[in-house]
Amino acid sequence: MQIEFEQLVSLSESWLPVLLEYGGKLALALLTLALGWWLINRLSLRLQRLMGGRKVDRALTSFIGSLSNILLKVLLLVSVASMVGVSTASFVAAIGAAGLAIGLALQGSLGNFAGGVLILLFRPFRIGDWIEAQGVSGSVDSIQIFHTTLKTADNKVVVVPNGSLSNGNIVNHSREAVRRVDINLGIDYSSDIRQAREVLLEIARDPRVRQEPAAPQVVVTGLGDNAVALSLRVWVASADYWPVSFEFIEQAKERLERVGIGIPFPQRVVHLIQQ
């Protein structure tokens, strides 16, 4: 009995330091895991609320919230494993290699995804806006994660990848409440510029024409080979841009011809020399 007790004491003396050392590490690791898990959940929830407050698409908000939650928890587990003495070098290397391979294989798709995230976050355009980008123009029909769908004036559907869309120039014709309509035309050199200006300004007396940010004006923009170039510039609501533009062009031709001011067309004079 005495021998067994002495063996037990000897065994406890050899294992007690090990238990105290690793027990403390294990307790600290479990505490870190619990606290980190709670903080990650709170951070993910706060991120989703922040994106929701900025009116980011719900699908994108949910996806980014879940993705960030998973990534942070994976990093937490790796950190906790290293705290208890588990070697994580090979594990991290395997994750890095897999991530690199997936990234290279899906490089184009990831670029489009990142572009979609940027578009949904910074909102250079919204659904219904008329934009011009990547050589096409149309009304924004939908904004997806990987692409944006446009509808052209003749009702064609154009799918534009978000990667190229977010990295290129975008002209948004609908963002501002008012736009300037420029009616460019030419008159004969023999015509009276003042009279032409009065005729064009008479056309601008339209209830759709605004006086702000500038009153209607007619300016000489150039002296061409066959005509004096004039430009009637008026400000209208964005919704009235095309109707006003089409109507004013037609009225300008009719009224200028009515007062005897011609609108010349390109022509070439040929002289025959007989020898």
PDB file of N, CA and C in Angstrom, residues 37 53 69 78 80 96 148 169 173 215 218 251-252 258:
ATOM      1  N   TRP A  37     -15.402  34.292 -30.878  1.00  0.00           N
ATOM      2  CA  TRP A  37     -16.613  33.872 -31.586  1.00  0.00           C
ATOM      3  C   TRP A  37     -17.731  34.890 -31.394  1.00  0.00           C
ATOM      4  N   GLY A  53     -27.953  50.172 -44.048  1.00  0.00           N
ATOM      5  CA  GLY A  53     -28.206  51.606 -43.924  1.00  0.00           C
ATOM      6  C   GLY A  53     -27.815  52.378 -45.157  1.00  0.00           C
ATOM      7  N   ASN A  69     -17.911  36.527 -41.898  1.00  0.00           N
ATOM      8  CA  ASN A  69     -18.077  35.742 -40.675  1.00  0.00           C
ATOM      9  C   ASN A  69     -17.275  34.443 -40.746  1.00  0.00           C
ATOM     10  N   VAL A  78      -7.555  28.937 -36.340  1.00  0.00           N
ATOM     11  CA  VAL A  78      -6.118  28.760 -36.559  1.00  0.00           C
ATOM     12  C   VAL A  78      -5.326  29.373 -35.409  1.00  0.00           C
ATOM     13  N   VAL A  80      -6.365  29.886 -32.295  1.00  0.00           N
ATOM     14  CA  VAL A  80      -6.585  29.101 -31.073  1.00  0.00           C
ATOM     15  C   VAL A  80      -5.771  27.815 -31.118  1.00  0.00           C
ATOM     16  N   GLY A  96      -3.405  28.500 -48.252  1.00  0.00           N
ATOM     17  CA  GLY A  96      -2.879  29.502 -49.174  1.00  0.00           C
ATOM     18  C   GLY A  96      -2.736  28.964 -50.580  1.00  0.00           C
ATOM     19  N   THR A 148     -23.948  43.569 -65.285  1.00  0.00           N
ATOM     20  CA  THR A 148     -25.031  44.554 -65.290  1.00  0.00           C
ATOM     21  C   THR A 148     -25.750  44.463 -66.633  1.00  0.00           C
ATOM     22  N   ASN A 169     -14.718  54.169 -68.038  1.00  0.00           N
ATOM     23  CA  ASN A 169     -15.471  55.412 -67.905  1.00  0.00           C
ATOM     24  C   ASN A 169     -16.971  55.139 -68.006  1.00  0.00           C
ATOM     25  N   HIS A 173     -26.299  59.743 -67.734  1.00  0.00           N
ATOM     26  CA  HIS A 173     -27.113  60.836 -68.266  1.00  0.00           C
ATOM     27  C   HIS A 173     -28.312  61.160 -67.383  1.00  0.00           C
ATOM     28  N   ALA A 215     -29.692  81.010 -68.722  1.00  0.00           N
ATOM     29  CA  ALA A 215     -30.771  81.328 -69.651  1.00  0.00           C
ATOM     30  C   ALA A 215     -30.409  80.807 -71.048  1.00  0.00           C
ATOM     31  N   VAL A 218     -27.693  81.674 -77.848  1.00  0.00           N
ATOM     32  CA  VAL A 218     -27.262  81.236 -79.167  1.00  0.00           C
ATOM     33  C   VAL A 218     -25.855  81.774 -79.375  1.00  0.00           C
ATOM     34  N   GLN A 251     -38.182  72.472 -85.490  1.00  0.00           N
ATOM     35  CA  GLN A 251     -38.662  73.852 -85.501  1.00  0.00           C
ATOM     36  C   GLN A 251     -37.593  74.804 -86.031  1.00  0.00           C
ATOM     37  N   ALA A 252     -36.327  74.551 -85.712  1.00  0.00           N
ATOM     38  CA  ALA A 252     -35.246  75.428 -86.176  1.00  0.00           C
ATOM     39  C   ALA A 252     -35.196  75.438 -87.702  1.00  0.00           C
ATOM     40  N   ARG A 258     -38.449  79.852 -93.108  1.00  0.00           N
ATOM     41  CA  ARG A 258     -39.601  80.752 -93.243  1.00  0.00           C
ATOM     42  C   ARG A 258     -39.164  82.212 -93.384  1.00  0.00           C
TER      43      ARG A 258
END
